[in-house]
PDB file of C-alpha atoms and ligand atoms in Angstrom:
ATOM      1  CA  MET A   1      49.223-186.085  68.008  1.00  0.00           C
ATOM      2  CA  THR A   2      51.261-189.134  69.015  1.00  0.00           C
ATOM      3  CA  GLU A   3      52.478-191.464  66.301  1.00  0.00           C
ATOM      4  CA  SER A   4      50.321-194.420  67.282  1.00  0.00           C
ATOM      5  CA  LEU A   5      47.241-192.254  67.333  1.00  0.00           C
ATOM      6  CA  LEU A   6      48.174-191.001  63.889  1.00  0.00           C
ATOM      7  CA  ASP A   7      48.637-194.557  62.569  1.00  0.00           C
ATOM      8  CA  ASN A   8      45.355-195.508  64.061  1.00  0.00           C
ATOM      9  CA  ASN A   9      43.677-192.574  62.369  1.00  0.00           C
ATOM     10  CA  MET A  10      45.284-193.445  59.008  1.00  0.00           C
ATOM     11  CA  GLU A  11      43.768-196.901  59.174  1.00  0.00           C
ATOM     12  CA  LYS A  12      40.421-195.457  60.189  1.00  0.00           C
ATOM     13  CA  ILE A  13      40.524-192.895  57.405  1.00  0.00           C
ATOM     14  CA  LYS A  14      41.131-195.556  54.810  1.00  0.00           C
ATOM     15  CA  ASN A  15      38.133-197.501  56.102  1.00  0.00           C
ATOM     16  CA  LEU A  16      36.037-194.378  56.330  1.00  0.00           C
ATOM     17  CA  GLU A  17      36.713-193.509  52.693  1.00  0.00           C
ATOM     18  CA  GLU A  18      35.742-196.984  51.546  1.00  0.00           C
ATOM     19  CA  ASN A  19      32.682-197.092  53.766  1.00  0.00           C
ATOM     20  CA  TYR A  20      31.528-193.681  52.613  1.00  0.00           C
ATOM     21  CA  LYS A  21      31.695-194.744  48.996  1.00  0.00           C
ATOM     22  CA  VAL A  22      29.726-197.942  49.614  1.00  0.00           C
ATOM     23  CA  ILE A  23      27.113-196.196  51.739  1.00  0.00           C
ATOM     24  CA  THR A  24      26.486-193.329  49.335  1.00  0.00           C
ATOM     25  CA  GLU A  25      26.027-195.843  46.520  1.00  0.00           C
ATOM     26  CA  LYS A  26      23.593-197.893  48.554  1.00  0.00           C
ATOM     27  CA  ILE A  27      21.677-194.777  49.502  1.00  0.00           C
ATOM     28  CA  GLN A  28      21.404-193.774  45.862  1.00  0.00           C
ATOM     29  CA  ASN A  29      20.249-197.207  44.791  1.00  0.00           C
ATOM     30  CA  ALA A  30      17.647-197.425  47.519  1.00  0.00           C
ATOM     31  CA  GLN A  31      16.436-193.949  46.623  1.00  0.00           C
ATOM     32  CA  LEU A  32      15.988-194.982  42.984  1.00  0.00           C
ATOM     33  CA  LYS A  33      14.035-198.051  44.053  1.00  0.00           C
ATOM     34  CA  CYS A  34      11.800-196.148  46.455  1.00  0.00           C
ATOM     35  CA  GLU A  35       8.273-195.881  45.121  1.00  0.00           C
ATOM     36  CA  TYR A  36       7.696-192.573  46.888  1.00  0.00           C
ATOM     37  CA  LYS A  37      10.279-190.847  44.692  1.00  0.00           C
ATOM     38  CA  THR A  38      12.052-189.193  47.568  1.00  0.00           C
ATOM     39  CA  LYS A  39      13.905-186.238  46.093  1.00  0.00           C
ATOM     40  CA  GLU A  40      16.908-186.144  48.362  1.00  0.00           C
ATOM     41  CA  VAL A  41      18.109-188.481  51.073  1.00  0.00           C
ATOM     42  CA  LYS A  42      20.463-186.893  53.566  1.00  0.00           C
ATOM     43  CA  LEU A  43      23.204-188.918  55.146  1.00  0.00           C
ATOM     44  CA  LEU A  44      23.733-187.883  58.737  1.00  0.00           C
ATOM     45  CA  ALA A  45      26.910-189.240  60.282  1.00  0.00           C
ATOM     46  CA  ALA A  46      26.261-190.337  63.865  1.00  0.00           C
ATOM     47  CA  THR A  47      29.551-189.327  65.442  1.00  0.00           C
ATOM     48  CA  LYS A  48      29.393-190.533  69.034  1.00  0.00           C
ATOM     49  CA  THR A  49      32.855-191.764  70.146  1.00  0.00           C
ATOM     50  CA  VAL A  50      34.350-190.497  66.853  1.00  0.00           C
ATOM     51  CA  ASN A  51      37.210-188.011  67.202  1.00  0.00           C
ATOM     52  CA  PRO A  52      37.045-184.561  65.556  1.00  0.00           C
ATOM     53  CA  TYR A  53      39.890-185.420  63.193  1.00  0.00           C
ATOM     54  CA  LEU A  54      37.823-188.209  61.649  1.00  0.00           C
ATOM     55  CA  ILE A  55      34.649-186.146  61.733  1.00  0.00           C
ATOM     56  CA  ASN A  56      36.403-183.409  59.770  1.00  0.00           C
ATOM     57  CA  HIS A  57      37.675-185.963  57.310  1.00  0.00           C
ATOM     58  CA  ALA A  58      34.155-187.284  56.810  1.00  0.00           C
ATOM     59  CA  ALA A  59      33.053-183.719  56.114  1.00  0.00           C
ATOM     60  CA  SER A  60      35.842-183.329  53.557  1.00  0.00           C
ATOM     61  CA  LEU A  61      34.501-186.415  51.759  1.00  0.00           C
ATOM     62  CA  GLY A  62      31.072-184.826  51.483  1.00  0.00           C
ATOM     63  CA  VAL A  63      29.218-185.607  54.707  1.00  0.00           C
ATOM     64  CA  LYS A  64      27.097-182.531  55.330  1.00  0.00           C
ATOM     65  CA  ASN A  65      25.262-183.487  58.492  1.00  0.00           C
ATOM     66  CA  ILE A  66      26.600-184.848  61.727  1.00  0.00           C
ATOM     67  CA  GLY A  67      24.660-185.966  64.779  1.00  0.00           C
ATOM     68  CA  GLU A  68      25.821-186.122  68.355  1.00  0.00           C
ATOM     69  CA  ASN A  69      23.776-187.701  71.082  1.00  0.00           C
ATOM     70  CA  ARG A  70      25.416-186.516  74.291  1.00  0.00           C
ATOM     71  CA  VAL A  71      25.657-182.884  75.349  1.00  0.00           C
ATOM     72  CA  GLN A  72      28.993-183.319  77.119  1.00  0.00           C
ATOM     73  CA  GLU A  73      30.575-185.070  74.180  1.00  0.00           C
ATOM     74  CA  LEU A  74      29.270-182.499  71.717  1.00  0.00           C
ATOM     75  CA  LEU A  75      30.681-179.646  73.802  1.00  0.00           C
ATOM     76  CA  SER A  76      34.053-181.340  74.188  1.00  0.00           C
ATOM     77  CA  LYS A  77      34.450-181.782  70.428  1.00  0.00           C
ATOM     78  CA  TYR A  78      32.688-178.642  69.272  1.00  0.00           C
ATOM     79  CA  ASP A  79      35.661-176.297  68.914  1.00  0.00           C
ATOM     80  CA  GLU A  80      37.640-178.799  66.881  1.00  0.00           C
ATOM     81  CA  ILE A  81      34.873-179.545  64.407  1.00  0.00           C
ATOM     82  CA  GLU A  82      35.198-177.565  61.198  1.00  0.00           C
ATOM     83  CA  LYS A  83      31.809-176.049  60.866  1.00  0.00           C
ATOM     84  CA  ASN A  84      31.998-174.318  57.493  1.00  0.00           C
ATOM     85  CA  ASP A  85      30.084-176.880  55.580  1.00  0.00           C
ATOM     86  CA  VAL A  86      28.398-179.139  58.102  1.00  0.00           C
ATOM     87  CA  SER A  87      25.167-178.978  59.980  1.00  0.00           C
ATOM     88  CA  ILE A  88      25.498-180.226  63.557  1.00  0.00           C
ATOM     89  CA  GLN A  89      22.360-181.855  64.893  1.00  0.00           C
ATOM     90  CA  PHE A  90      21.396-183.296  68.233  1.00  0.00           C
ATOM     91  CA  ILE A  91      19.998-186.834  68.047  1.00  0.00           C
ATOM     92  CA  GLY A  92      20.092-188.206  71.590  1.00  0.00           C
ATOM     93  CA  HIS A  93      17.856-187.884  74.596  1.00  0.00           C
ATOM     94  CA  LEU A  94      18.074-184.280  75.743  1.00  0.00           C
ATOM     95  CA  GLN A  95      17.576-183.214  79.338  1.00  0.00           C
ATOM     96  CA  THR A  96      15.669-179.982  79.704  1.00  0.00           C
ATOM     97  CA  ASN A  97      18.358-178.376  81.861  1.00  0.00           C
ATOM     98  CA  LYS A  98      20.981-178.885  79.136  1.00  0.00           C
ATOM     99  CA  VAL A  99      19.155-177.166  76.286  1.00  0.00           C
ATOM    100  CA  LYS A 100      20.877-173.862  76.986  1.00  0.00           C
ATOM    101  CA  GLN A 101      24.291-175.463  76.514  1.00  0.00           C
ATOM    102  CA  ILE A 102      23.619-176.491  72.936  1.00  0.00           C
ATOM    103  CA  ILE A 103      21.007-174.090  71.632  1.00  0.00           C
ATOM    104  CA  THR A 104      23.480-171.947  69.664  1.00  0.00           C
ATOM    105  CA  LYS A 105      25.611-174.907  68.609  1.00  0.00           C
ATOM    106  CA  VAL A 106      23.167-177.124  66.726  1.00  0.00           C
ATOM    107  CA  ASP A 107      21.010-176.583  63.656  1.00  0.00           C
ATOM    108  CA  MET A 108      18.378-179.132  64.552  1.00  0.00           C
ATOM    109  CA  ILE A 109      17.232-181.111  67.565  1.00  0.00           C
ATOM    110  CA  GLN A 110      15.901-184.435  66.306  1.00  0.00           C
ATOM    111  CA  SER A 111      14.804-185.829  69.627  1.00  0.00           C
ATOM    112  CA  VAL A 112      11.969-183.731  71.015  1.00  0.00           C
ATOM    113  CA  ASP A 113       9.926-186.044  73.184  1.00  0.00           C
ATOM    114  CA  SER A 114       8.057-183.910  75.711  1.00  0.00           C
ATOM    115  CA  VAL A 115       6.181-180.630  75.934  1.00  0.00           C
ATOM    116  CA  LYS A 116       8.496-179.587  78.749  1.00  0.00           C
ATOM    117  CA  LEU A 117      11.547-180.026  76.537  1.00  0.00           C
ATOM    118  CA  ALA A 118       9.873-178.173  73.673  1.00  0.00           C
ATOM    119  CA  GLN A 119       9.012-175.292  76.020  1.00  0.00           C
ATOM    120  CA  GLU A 120      12.619-175.014  77.149  1.00  0.00           C
ATOM    121  CA  ILE A 121      13.883-175.084  73.543  1.00  0.00           C
ATOM    122  CA  SER A 122      11.391-172.332  72.776  1.00  0.00           C
ATOM    123  CA  LYS A 123      12.563-170.275  75.739  1.00  0.00           C
ATOM    124  CA  GLN A 124      16.266-170.626  74.941  1.00  0.00           C
ATOM    125  CA  ALA A 125      15.701-170.055  71.221  1.00  0.00           C
ATOM    126  CA  GLN A 126      13.949-166.779  71.962  1.00  0.00           C
ATOM    127  CA  LYS A 127      16.706-165.709  74.344  1.00  0.00           C
ATOM    128  CA  ASN A 128      19.183-166.202  71.532  1.00  0.00           C
ATOM    129  CA  SER A 129      16.916-164.707  68.858  1.00  0.00           C
ATOM    130  CA  LEU A 130      16.834-167.843  66.748  1.00  0.00           C
ATOM    131  CA  ASP A 131      14.376-170.399  65.438  1.00  0.00           C
ATOM    132  CA  MET A 132      15.260-173.990  66.206  1.00  0.00           C
ATOM    133  CA  ASP A 133      14.285-176.741  63.791  1.00  0.00           C
ATOM    134  CA  VAL A 134      13.055-179.815  65.607  1.00  0.00           C
ATOM    135  CA  LEU A 135      11.919-183.316  64.820  1.00  0.00           C
ATOM    136  CA  VAL A 136       9.529-185.159  67.078  1.00  0.00           C
ATOM    137  CA  GLU A 137      10.823-188.498  68.273  1.00  0.00           C
ATOM    138  CA  ILE A 138       8.356-191.339  67.982  1.00  0.00           C
ATOM    139  CA  ASN A 139       8.717-194.424  70.156  1.00  0.00           C
ATOM    140  CA  ILE A 140       7.267-196.666  67.491  1.00  0.00           C
ATOM    141  CA  GLY A 141       7.780-199.923  69.381  1.00  0.00           C
ATOM    142  CA  GLN A 142       6.476-198.428  72.628  1.00  0.00           C
ATOM    143  CA  GLU A 143       9.617-199.617  74.360  1.00  0.00           C
ATOM    144  CA  LYS A 144      10.186-198.621  77.968  1.00  0.00           C
ATOM    145  CA  SER A 145      13.905-198.308  77.328  1.00  0.00           C
ATOM    146  CA  LYS A 146      13.432-195.681  74.631  1.00  0.00           C
ATOM    147  CA  SER A 147      12.281-192.108  74.691  1.00  0.00           C
ATOM    148  CA  GLY A 148       9.781-190.672  72.289  1.00  0.00           C
ATOM    149  CA  ILE A 149       6.072-190.192  72.173  1.00  0.00           C
ATOM    150  CA  ARG A 150       3.473-192.703  71.044  1.00  0.00           C
ATOM    151  CA  ILE A 151       2.515-192.496  67.420  1.00  0.00           C
ATOM    152  CA  GLU A 152      -1.167-192.067  68.307  1.00  0.00           C
ATOM    153  CA  GLN A 153      -0.258-188.871  70.134  1.00  0.00           C
ATOM    154  CA  ALA A 154       1.988-187.452  67.435  1.00  0.00           C
ATOM    155  CA  GLU A 155      -0.474-185.117  65.793  1.00  0.00           C
ATOM    156  CA  GLU A 156      -1.833-183.626  68.994  1.00  0.00           C
ATOM    157  CA  PHE A 157       1.683-183.259  70.352  1.00  0.00           C
ATOM    158  CA  ILE A 158       2.910-181.518  67.225  1.00  0.00           C
ATOM    159  CA  ALA A 159      -0.104-179.214  67.107  1.00  0.00           C
ATOM    160  CA  GLU A 160       0.649-178.219  70.690  1.00  0.00           C
ATOM    161  CA  ILE A 161       4.379-177.568  70.440  1.00  0.00           C
ATOM    162  CA  SER A 162       4.122-175.813  67.090  1.00  0.00           C
ATOM    163  CA  GLN A 163       2.387-172.965  68.909  1.00  0.00           C
ATOM    164  CA  LEU A 164       5.574-172.219  70.808  1.00  0.00           C
ATOM    165  CA  PRO A 165       7.625-169.319  69.464  1.00  0.00           C
ATOM    166  CA  GLY A 166      11.156-170.082  68.315  1.00  0.00           C
ATOM    167  CA  ILE A 167      10.375-173.669  67.370  1.00  0.00           C
ATOM    168  CA  CYS A 168       9.924-174.984  63.885  1.00  0.00           C
ATOM    169  CA  VAL A 169       8.565-178.542  63.608  1.00  0.00           C
ATOM    170  CA  LYS A 170      10.147-180.161  60.574  1.00  0.00           C
ATOM    171  CA  GLY A 171       9.224-183.821  60.842  1.00  0.00           C
ATOM    172  CA  LEU A 172       9.597-187.104  62.671  1.00  0.00           C
ATOM    173  CA  MET A 173      12.484-189.180  63.977  1.00  0.00           C
ATOM    174  CA  SER A 174      12.411-192.720  65.230  1.00  0.00           C
ATOM    175  CA  ILE A 175      14.505-195.649  66.373  1.00  0.00           C
ATOM    176  CA  PRO A 176      12.446-198.829  65.916  1.00  0.00           C
ATOM    177  CA  PRO A 177      12.958-201.927  68.057  1.00  0.00           C
ATOM    178  CA  ILE A 178      15.682-204.332  67.002  1.00  0.00           C
ATOM    179  CA  CYS A 179      14.056-206.691  64.514  1.00  0.00           C
ATOM    180  CA  ASP A 180      15.376-209.972  63.224  1.00  0.00           C
ATOM    181  CA  ASN A 181      13.624-209.738  59.892  1.00  0.00           C
ATOM    182  CA  LYS A 182      13.281-207.031  57.295  1.00  0.00           C
ATOM    183  CA  GLN A 183       9.546-207.376  56.967  1.00  0.00           C
ATOM    184  CA  GLN A 184       9.025-206.435  60.566  1.00  0.00           C
ATOM    185  CA  ILE A 185      11.294-203.421  60.460  1.00  0.00           C
ATOM    186  CA  ARG A 186       9.517-202.240  57.312  1.00  0.00           C
ATOM    187  CA  LYS A 187       6.227-202.357  59.180  1.00  0.00           C
ATOM    188  CA  TYR A 188       7.597-199.929  61.755  1.00  0.00           C
ATOM    189  CA  PHE A 189       9.130-197.655  59.143  1.00  0.00           C
ATOM    190  CA  SER A 190       5.922-197.645  57.101  1.00  0.00           C
ATOM    191  CA  LYS A 191       3.818-196.702  60.117  1.00  0.00           C
ATOM    192  CA  ILE A 192       6.025-193.685  60.669  1.00  0.00           C
ATOM    193  CA  TYR A 193       5.880-192.733  57.008  1.00  0.00           C
ATOM    194  CA  GLU A 194       2.073-192.944  56.992  1.00  0.00           C
ATOM    195  CA  LYS A 195       1.832-190.738  60.059  1.00  0.00           C
ATOM    196  CA  PHE A 196       4.242-188.270  58.500  1.00  0.00           C
ATOM    197  CA  ILE A 197       2.133-187.988  55.325  1.00  0.00           C
ATOM    198  CA  ASP A 198      -1.026-187.793  57.369  1.00  0.00           C
ATOM    199  CA  ILE A 199       0.220-184.829  59.378  1.00  0.00           C
ATOM    200  CA  ARG A 200       1.904-183.173  56.403  1.00  0.00           C
ATOM    201  CA  ASP A 201      -1.261-183.233  54.334  1.00  0.00           C
ATOM    202  CA  LYS A 202      -3.276-181.518  57.043  1.00  0.00           C
ATOM    203  CA  LYS A 203      -1.136-178.436  56.508  1.00  0.00           C
ATOM    204  CA  LEU A 204      -1.346-177.329  60.115  1.00  0.00           C
ATOM    205  CA  ASP A 205      -0.184-173.838  61.055  1.00  0.00           C
ATOM    206  CA  ASN A 206       3.531-173.350  61.753  1.00  0.00           C
ATOM    207  CA  ILE A 207       4.365-176.909  60.788  1.00  0.00           C
ATOM    208  CA  CYS A 208       6.496-177.761  57.828  1.00  0.00           C
ATOM    209  CA  MET A 209       6.821-181.523  57.578  1.00  0.00           C
ATOM    210  CA  GLN A 210       9.970-182.135  55.531  1.00  0.00           C
ATOM    211  CA  PHE A 211      12.039-184.781  57.206  1.00  0.00           C
ATOM    212  CA  ILE A 212      11.651-188.397  58.221  1.00  0.00           C
ATOM    213  CA  SER A 213      14.753-189.410  60.093  1.00  0.00           C
ATOM    214  CA  MET A 214      14.877-193.188  60.392  1.00  0.00           C
ATOM    215  CA  GLY A 215      17.278-195.967  59.517  1.00  0.00           C
ATOM    216  CA  MET A 216      20.731-196.646  60.946  1.00  0.00           C
ATOM    217  CA  SER A 217      23.720-198.780  59.929  1.00  0.00           C
ATOM    218  CA  ASP A 218      21.841-202.064  59.767  1.00  0.00           C
ATOM    219  CA  ASP A 219      18.631-200.932  58.147  1.00  0.00           C
ATOM    220  CA  TYR A 220      19.063-197.654  56.288  1.00  0.00           C
ATOM    221  CA  GLU A 221      18.243-199.172  52.902  1.00  0.00           C
ATOM    222  CA  GLU A 222      14.931-200.515  54.237  1.00  0.00           C
ATOM    223  CA  ALA A 223      14.246-197.124  55.795  1.00  0.00           C
ATOM    224  CA  ILE A 224      14.797-195.325  52.489  1.00  0.00           C
ATOM    225  CA  LEU A 225      12.536-197.785  50.678  1.00  0.00           C
ATOM    226  CA  CYS A 226       9.897-196.900  53.275  1.00  0.00           C
ATOM    227  CA  GLY A 227      10.281-193.153  52.753  1.00  0.00           C
ATOM    228  CA  ALA A 228      13.105-191.973  55.024  1.00  0.00           C
ATOM    229  CA  ASN A 229      14.943-188.878  53.829  1.00  0.00           C
ATOM    230  CA  ILE A 230      17.461-188.642  56.665  1.00  0.00           C
ATOM    231  CA  VAL A 231      19.423-191.753  57.607  1.00  0.00           C
ATOM    232  CA  ARG A 232      21.642-191.650  60.697  1.00  0.00           C
ATOM    233  CA  ILE A 233      24.679-193.831  60.209  1.00  0.00           C
ATOM    234  CA  GLY A 234      27.458-194.464  62.717  1.00  0.00           C
ATOM    235  CA  SER A 235      29.224-197.815  62.782  1.00  0.00           C
ATOM    236  CA  ALA A 236      28.832-198.614  59.073  1.00  0.00           C
ATOM    237  CA  LEU A 237      30.735-195.399  58.365  1.00  0.00           C
ATOM    238  CA  PHE A 238      33.305-195.137  61.145  1.00  0.00           C
ATOM    239  CA  GLY A 239      33.655-198.759  62.214  1.00  0.00           C
ATOM    240  CA  ARG A 240      32.412-200.532  65.293  1.00  0.00           C
ATOM    241  CA  ARG A 241      32.318-198.603  68.547  1.00  0.00           C
ATOM    242  CA  PHE A 242      34.195-200.085  71.498  1.00  0.00           C
TER     243      PHE A 242
HETATM  244  C1  LIG B 301      24.376-194.081  67.444  1.00  0.00           C
HETATM  245  C2  LIG B 301      23.132-193.602  66.848  1.00  0.00           C
HETATM  246  C3  LIG B 301      22.838-193.874  65.500  1.00  0.00           C
HETATM  247  C4  LIG B 301      23.742-194.681  64.599  1.00  0.00           C
HETATM  248  O1  LIG B 301      23.842-196.003  65.006  1.00  0.00           O
HETATM  249  P1  LIG B 301      24.651-197.071  64.129  1.00  0.00           P
HETATM  250  O2  LIG B 301      23.952-198.356  64.375  1.00  0.00           O
HETATM  251  O3  LIG B 301      26.043-197.065  64.640  1.00  0.00           O
HETATM  252  O4  LIG B 301      24.566-196.651  62.721  1.00  0.00           O
HETATM  253  C5  LIG B 301      21.655-193.369  64.996  1.00  0.00           C
HETATM  254  N1  LIG B 301      20.788-192.656  65.750  1.00  0.00           N
HETATM  255  C6  LIG B 301      21.040-192.394  67.043  1.00  0.00           C
HETATM  256  C7  LIG B 301      20.038-191.612  67.807  1.00  0.00           C
HETATM  257  C8  LIG B 301      22.213-192.858  67.625  1.00  0.00           C
HETATM  258  O5  LIG B 301      22.444-192.587  68.913  1.00  0.00           O
END
């Protein structure tokens, strides 16, 4: 490692340590305030553009889940990530033809948004004799620029893909539209929470609704108040991406 890179990392590590402390406190406080009495809120560090050195440092501080959103980037960092104590998850849009490249490298795919993708995950999971945990991505704002299925179709979609061998549906993930007020973002989060409870309480076969992954750097406290139990945080932890 060159000296300037090392200096740069030292600065980043100092910030990371401070940010981690602030974020974990805010998560705890939001959890205490949440009327749904969420038992555990998982912090997932969104690590796009973050180097493995910093990722490993985050893990040493206590981060137990990391999320990558590009296959190429995940593969390029994979060997350098210390995997003893962290769960690596995929959180970005996943092309069907790339499933086989990550199937043995991730513990959960949070971004299942089509039957075709689910079928390929099922196929590759079986080939590797494993069960893959998945979340279904909901496009709650029905934005053309985002992937995910419509919330009205969530139950039917989940019932369909849960029949596939090698797949274990564990919950919902969503990235709501950018909102300029907290009330509006809460409406989106609450809709997702209601759908989650709705599906969970039907106790469908082969479905174990455990996780609601919503909330990022700017809105994770709102998300937790609305029932999120996985928050995916990038820039608030590692600093702004350039
Ligand atoms: C980058 C990313 C995040 C984190 O975004 P921040 O605003 O930096 O916290 C969360 N989820 C997904 C899917 C991402 O790609």
